[in-house]
Amino acid sequence: MTIKAETLNNKPKAIILRTAGTNCDNETKYALEKAGAFVDLIHINQVLNEKSLLGLYQILVLPGGFTYGDDIAAGKVLANQLRHHLLDELIQFVDDGKLIIGICNGFQVLVKMGLLPRINDIQYSLNGHKQEFTLAYNDSNKFEDRWVYLRAFSNKSVFIDKDTILYIPVANAEGKFMAKNEEKLRMLSESEQIVFKYVDEEGNISGYPWDPSGSMGNVAGVCDPTGRILGMMPHPERHVEPTQHPRWTREGLKAEGEGIIIFRKAVDYIKEKMWKKKL
Amino acid sequence: MERRIEVFTKKDFPDTLGNEIKSEIENIGITSVDEIRIAQVYLIDGDLSTEDVKCICNELLTDGLTQDCVYYNGLSDSSTNVWAGPSARPATPFGRAERAGKKRHKDNVVYTIEVARKQGVMDPVESTVIKGIRDLGLDAKSVKTTRKFLITGVLTLDQAETIANKVLANKIIEDVFINKHNLFYEKKEAIDYVFRKNILEILNAEDEQLQSISEKGQLYLNIQEMKAVQEYFTTLSRNPTDVELETIAQTWSEHCMHKTFKGVIEYNGECIDNLLANTIMKVTSELNKPWCVSVFKDNAGIIEFDEDYDICFKVETHNHPSAIEPYGGANTGIGGVIRDTLGTGLGAKPILNTDVFCFGPLDLPEEKVPEGALHPKRIFKGVVAGVRDYGNRMGIPTANGAIFFDERYTSNPLVYCGNVGLIPKDKCGKESYEGDLILLVGGRTGRDGIHGATFSSVELTQQSEVVSGGAVQIGNPIMEKKVTDVLLMARDKGLYNNITDCGAGGLSSAVGEMGKDLGAVVDLEKVPLKYEGLSYSEIWISEAQERMVLSVPPENKEEIKAVFQQEDVEATFIGEFTGDKRLHLRYKGEIVADIEMDFLHNGLPRIKRKAIWHSPSHEEPKIAEKKDYGEDLKKVLSSWNVCSKEWVIRQYDHEVQGGSVLKPLQGINNDGPGDACVIRPLLGSNKGIAVSNGMNPRYGDIDPYHMAASAIDEALRQIISVGGNLERVALLDNFSWGNTNKPECLGGLVRAAKGCYDTALGYETPFISGKDSLNNEFKLGDKTVSIPPSLLISTVCVMSDVTKAISMDVKEHGNLIYILGLTKNELGGSHYYYIHDFKGNSVPVVDTKMGKRIMELLSSATEKGLVRSCHDCSEGGLAVATAEMSFAGGYGMELDLSLVPIDKGVDRDDIILFSESNTRFIVEVQPQNQKELEDVINDIPYGRIGRVVGNDVFTVLSQSGKKSISEKISDLKEAWQATLRL
């Protein structure tokens, strides 16, 4: 069971929040540990019973899966649960300078509960929540497992540097990023909150299958105005080992998979920015 | 008060599902549909104010960006009391009046078709919605969901009905309401169950009456079996209760007892006492491999993996349920085999799914679909979706499989679902003890799946959908995922002594099996129910999904309950294991069953059956020789069984858990056909497993013996191709057969089992588990269609270093191409004959002595790093294997047929190109390794038949040196991909 996270001082501590239908928790734990974090897998019931638990951690991960079966819509029920029972704590978490990442289902949850993308001027509140972004059914109307190229379009996120190219897989049915209108998408872009876009192997914006969902603006991942909350549909935790690459038998085994960078940047950020600043 | 909420896509957003359904309607020949809009309907009962309902709509049920909703007070949508939100604009969904004003054609009509699951059919969404409402601080008593379709077009009512029945709904599990606003699903009052002990008069029954009791009760016991039951109760001097008969029928069903395989068979003058023990199981005991941990006794076979863990593997069939409700059938098929893994040892972690399907051809004309059967395309799509939704939600990668098409599978499709598990070495054993409590965990029990075990043991008829509707269910993968998560925690805490799954036969089978040597008592009223009204007998035999039964020492009672409770999994003690070797069932204190375990498990009279075998003789094909075989190659590539299955594979998450090493799709564009899949169950360790399958029903039409041998050879070839080796390979058998009461049919089964024995022994690869599904035939009037003999062989190989795995795509131009193994005149049952409408007789045989040598040497070449890519020759032979390697790698090839090692009698180019001789591999080797490779393989037949070239042309020279194939690889690939691009 849970080792008290506070007992390990030299490593940033990550909490992976799991619930019914979470299913990428173990490989996400592996990726974070490989990147140098100490990781606990914690069931949401435990957090709701003891909300102060979050205080022990510096990184919170909402991993992939089908929380509550994705019944109603992907991520919707967990988003609803977090909005009504853990919102203040999550906002406090980010205000404390800590990091949140939602991957695939976790991204859907963050968007649907309103924590992402939180365009600059809209202050989040429970009553005033007007959803302006969503993740809808893919244009293909089906689940697809496929490797994609991502390019980082912004320096705002602490999880990645601009122009980095990542090759990692997507696996979802509801990954089509949508803004209420073009204007909202432009605002998001202007505030540098569009972190990842789907590109082709040369790094250029391209349609299906490069962008497997048909997202508006080819958006694959976004951050909040602080850059400390990241949400993305593709799975960086599925490419941290060289043998996970679909063509390693052609191209040779590299030292590690490209997705590790996301987790390493998170760990480094806590060590170098958050902890050093405090000292 | 009841509220009806309809959620629908906003008008300015495309309704992708609606568009897809429209194209499916076009597929069944109705082209006059103009538009389809869909609403998700929630019927909510609870003490909720208008504000509460608005909150539920806005916060929970509607996506603020893409959807609108309306709600009505009351269940019907004819009410005028409407509130619409969350967008401000007035929103009758696709409002009747509004749409009427916008008719695109003057004859357009609008049909409302509402589809609701029948009472008692699982709908996981209902409990999720209740949970979501509670998270809002509100409460709902009950939720029901339906889907409402608004179809606009020039349509007759008949056409609307056709659309409803063929595309939108399956009347087995759903009710359909066309243009009805007044509601059907008005709540039916729950019927309270009034206990009445049912006793059946059999002591004085004549044979005819016994037969009729068996039939009426859907017991499917034959007259000898009924007489054995009668005899037993005569010794007790009393008549049986209904639940006693049900328990006996379930335990004695073919599905649970394998009476055919374990019975006595008189075969061509030979007397075989227990076919299973004399063939499949005999190989294993003769080989006596030290790494076989548990074979043929647990829910799955177990072999050693590394110092800390073992691997288990099981494959099941779920054919009959999939025939009548493809989605639910496949769904619960995969759910069931995952529970086999959870119920192996003290519980294994599911790490990989496999699936193999057999369907009728997808382009079968509607008029050829028998009455009472669904169109193959509908079965195909439903089955794929069922496996997808369960496997993906469970977070288990589905990375290996195959699909076969044959017209004889039209009314009786086959659905094989497999699961591999990882289990700590000290958790492989299990035993219940006297005094252990019986704990039921997971889903609740309902009237679903009654008689599944007995239903799966008889043939299908056009009536099947009517009489056996109850046998079909829908799964709830999230329930099973929750159970899995907590169960493995309870296992690691050592809180229980024994476990098994509730599969076919429900509690009857699970408790009966676990209490076999001890005896058990169960209080049936303690079983948590989905709804009231179930009789004690229904509770006992219900096959409701997602349930496991545990044997818990009394001292752990509180702790184990708390563990399950922590993650919201229901766990209920329902009885205990007694030690009196009897099965007692009670309902509210009344004894409803009391029989000896010994009679239950050993009282079945053994059956004696006759089996005969005559080799059939098919027409010898006459196919003129050609100069150019390019078109033939493209035809074989595009045939149903060979073509790309990418459309299916991508819908499965084959990478969740992070362990994938060789994916099912490979090559320069990640789309070539991989052989075995390779995964690493433990991230951070390079130890892995390769999993493959082999099957070729077309050979079975000629000789099931050679079909079985070839299936084993094919499965092993795939393992060797990816870098595995024969030393650590275990096999699984799954027989799906026709009616084995017919001597010829049983003769084929005997042939196949003998083929399994000889071949597995020759390759020194033991069987560790298996299953059979007999009576796969469909009766239509007086005509009976049987499936072809269908043996699936699944294999698992432990690999010591996955970084040495080999994919099938060619890697660099300039590399050399070799063929290993001898090409013989073996086109019988081949795909080359198939495209020319022949079967032939020269079925491929297996020479295990030579085959073993070839596989061993290839493994050692791979181990030495000499192999750049490798692919085995299977359907379509050398031509298809080399073409696939070529277009998957993105390079052309130049091959020369005169360099292929051939057997005598091989005198034509088409034989060399398309013969499906076993144990042949195509291997790509870098030029600098030529000598070293040839040194390794020098005592087996091989040929250096060509090389990889830098251009995009696939060229094959005939034996006489002329171009017999010259095709662009993009054209070959297109032929291969176009067929199943749905």
Coordinates of C-alpha atoms in Angstrom, one line a residue, chain A residues 1 18-28 30-31 42-46 48-49 65-73 76-78 80-85 112 126-127 129-147 167 169-172 174 176-181 201 208 210 216 235 237-238 240-253, chain B residues 10 13-14 16-18 20 42 55 58-67 124-126 128-129 131-137 349 388 391-396 478 481-482 485-486 489 493 565-568 646-647 649-663 665-670 680 683-686 802-807 809-812 868 888-891 982:
Chain A
M1 CA 0.0 0.0 0.0
R18 CA -7.2 6.2 -10.0
T19 CA -10.8 5.2 -10.0
A20 CA -13.1 2.7 -11.6
G21 CA -12.0 2.2 -15.2
T22 CA -8.5 3.8 -14.9
N23 CA -6.2 1.6 -16.8
C24 CA -3.0 3.3 -17.7
D25 CA -1.9 3.8 -14.1
N26 CA 0.9 1.2 -14.0
E27 CA 2.8 2.3 -17.1
T28 CA 2.4 5.9 -16.1
Y30 CA 6.7 3.3 -14.5
A31 CA 7.4 6.4 -16.7
I42 CA -4.2 6.3 -5.0
H43 CA -7.9 5.6 -5.4
I44 CA -10.1 8.6 -5.5
N45 CA -12.1 7.3 -2.5
Q46 CA -9.0 7.6 -0.4
L48 CA -12.0 12.2 -0.9
N49 CA -11.8 10.7 2.6
G65 CA -8.5 4.8 -19.1
F66 CA -12.2 4.7 -19.3
T67 CA -13.2 6.2 -16.0
Y68 CA -16.8 5.1 -15.1
G69 CA -16.9 3.4 -18.5
D70 CA -16.9 6.8 -20.3
D71 CA -20.6 6.4 -19.9
I72 CA -22.5 9.7 -20.8
A73 CA -19.3 11.0 -22.4
K76 CA -17.5 13.3 -17.9
V77 CA -18.5 11.5 -14.7
L78 CA -15.0 11.8 -13.1
N80 CA -18.3 16.0 -12.5
Q81 CA -17.1 14.2 -9.4
L82 CA -13.9 16.3 -9.2
R83 CA -15.7 19.5 -9.9
H84 CA -18.1 19.0 -7.1
H85 CA -15.8 17.4 -4.5
K112 CA -14.8 18.8 -19.0
L126 CA -18.4 26.6 -10.3
N127 CA -21.4 28.7 -11.1
H129 CA -18.6 27.6 -15.8
K130 CA -19.4 27.9 -19.4
Q131 CA -17.8 25.1 -21.3
E132 CA -15.9 26.6 -24.3
F133 CA -13.8 23.6 -25.2
T134 CA -14.4 19.9 -25.4
L135 CA -13.2 16.6 -26.7
A136 CA -15.7 15.1 -29.0
Y137 CA -16.0 11.9 -31.0
N138 CA -13.3 11.4 -33.6
D139 CA -14.3 12.2 -37.2
S140 CA -13.8 8.5 -37.9
N141 CA -16.4 7.8 -35.2
K142 CA -14.3 5.0 -33.9
F143 CA -11.6 4.1 -31.5
E144 CA -8.2 4.1 -33.1
D145 CA -4.8 3.1 -31.8
R146 CA -2.2 4.8 -34.0
W147 CA 1.3 6.4 -33.7
Y167 CA 6.5 10.3 -31.7
P169 CA 0.7 6.7 -29.8
V170 CA -2.9 7.8 -29.5
A171 CA -5.6 5.4 -28.5
N172 CA -9.1 6.9 -28.1
E174 CA -13.2 10.8 -28.3
K176 CA -11.3 15.5 -31.2
F177 CA -10.4 18.8 -29.6
M178 CA -13.0 21.5 -30.2
A179 CA -13.3 25.1 -29.3
K180 CA -16.7 26.9 -29.2
N181 CA -15.6 28.9 -32.2
E201 CA 6.9 13.3 -40.0
Y208 CA -5.9 12.3 -41.2
W210 CA -1.6 12.3 -39.1
M216 CA -9.7 21.9 -34.6
H235 CA 0.2 8.7 -24.5
E237 CA 3.9 7.0 -21.0
R238 CA 3.7 4.5 -23.8
V240 CA 9.5 5.7 -22.6
E241 CA 11.3 2.4 -23.5
P242 CA 13.1 1.8 -26.8
T243 CA 11.2 -1.4 -27.6
Q244 CA 7.9 0.4 -27.5
H245 CA 8.7 2.2 -30.8
P246 CA 6.8 0.6 -33.6
R247 CA 9.8 0.5 -35.9
W248 CA 12.7 -0.3 -33.5
T249 CA 13.4 -3.4 -35.5
R250 CA 14.1 -1.2 -38.5
E251 CA 15.6 1.9 -37.0
G252 CA 17.5 0.3 -34.1
L253 CA 17.1 0.5 -30.3
Chain B
K10 CA -26.4 20.7 -31.8
F13 CA -22.3 20.1 -35.3
P14 CA -22.1 17.0 -37.5
T16 CA -21.1 11.5 -36.9
L17 CA -22.9 8.5 -35.5
G18 CA -26.0 9.6 -37.4
E20 CA -22.6 6.3 -40.0
Y42 CA -32.5 9.3 -19.9
C55 CA -28.5 21.0 -12.9
N58 CA -26.3 21.0 -17.6
E59 CA -23.6 19.6 -15.3
L60 CA -23.8 15.9 -16.1
L61 CA -25.6 14.8 -19.1
T62 CA -24.9 17.5 -21.7
D63 CA -21.7 18.6 -23.3
G64 CA -22.1 22.4 -23.2
L65 CA -20.3 22.8 -26.5
T66 CA -21.7 20.2 -28.8
Q67 CA -25.0 19.2 -27.3
P124 CA -24.0 -0.1 -17.3
V125 CA -24.8 3.5 -18.1
E126 CA -27.8 3.5 -15.6
T128 CA -23.1 5.5 -13.7
V129 CA -25.8 8.2 -14.2
K131 CA -23.5 7.9 -9.4
G132 CA -23.1 11.1 -11.3
I133 CA -26.3 12.5 -9.9
R134 CA -25.2 11.6 -6.4
D135 CA -21.9 13.5 -7.0
L136 CA -24.1 16.5 -7.6
G137 CA -25.5 16.2 -4.2
K349 CA -3.3 -10.3 -13.7
R388 CA -13.1 -3.7 -28.6
G391 CA -10.9 -5.2 -23.9
N392 CA -10.2 -1.5 -24.3
R393 CA -12.1 -0.6 -21.2
M394 CA -10.4 -3.3 -19.1
G395 CA -7.1 -1.9 -20.2
I396 CA -5.8 -5.2 -21.7
I478 CA -15.9 -1.4 -15.7
K481 CA -12.0 -3.9 -14.0
K482 CA -13.0 -2.8 -10.5
D485 CA -8.1 -4.2 -9.2
V486 CA -9.4 -5.1 -5.8
M489 CA -5.0 -6.6 -3.7
K493 CA -2.8 -9.8 1.3
Q565 CA -15.7 -2.0 0.0
Q566 CA -12.9 0.5 -0.3
E567 CA -13.3 0.5 -4.0
D568 CA -17.0 0.1 -4.2
E646 CA -6.1 -3.1 -40.1
W647 CA -9.7 -1.8 -39.8
I649 CA -6.7 -4.1 -35.4
R650 CA -6.6 -0.4 -34.9
Q651 CA -9.9 -0.4 -33.0
Y652 CA -8.2 -2.5 -30.4
D653 CA -5.9 -0.9 -27.9
H654 CA -2.9 -3.1 -28.6
E655 CA -0.5 -1.0 -26.5
V656 CA -2.1 -0.3 -23.1
Q657 CA 0.0 -1.5 -20.2
G658 CA 3.1 -0.4 -22.2
G659 CA 4.5 -3.8 -22.8
S660 CA 4.2 -4.1 -26.6
V661 CA 7.4 -5.1 -28.4
L662 CA 6.2 -6.4 -31.7
K663 CA 2.8 -4.9 -32.6
L665 CA 1.0 -3.9 -37.5
Q666 CA 4.6 -3.6 -38.7
G667 CA 6.8 -2.0 -41.3
I668 CA 7.8 1.4 -42.7
N669 CA 4.2 2.7 -42.4
N670 CA 3.2 0.6 -39.4
R680 CA 7.1 -7.6 -22.0
L683 CA 8.3 -3.1 -17.7
G684 CA 12.0 -2.9 -17.1
S685 CA 12.7 -6.5 -17.8
N686 CA 13.6 -7.8 -21.2
V802 CA 12.8 -9.4 -26.5
T803 CA 15.4 -7.0 -27.9
K804 CA 16.3 -9.9 -30.3
A805 CA 12.8 -10.0 -31.7
I806 CA 12.4 -9.9 -35.5
S807 CA 9.6 -8.2 -37.5
D809 CA 9.1 -6.1 -43.0
V810 CA 12.2 -6.1 -45.2
K811 CA 14.7 -3.6 -43.9
E812 CA 17.3 -2.5 -46.4
R868 CA 17.1 -9.0 -40.5
A888 CA 5.5 -3.7 -45.5
G889 CA 9.2 -2.7 -45.8
G890 CA 8.7 -0.3 -48.6
Y891 CA 11.2 -1.9 -50.9
L982 CA -14.9 -0.4 -44.4

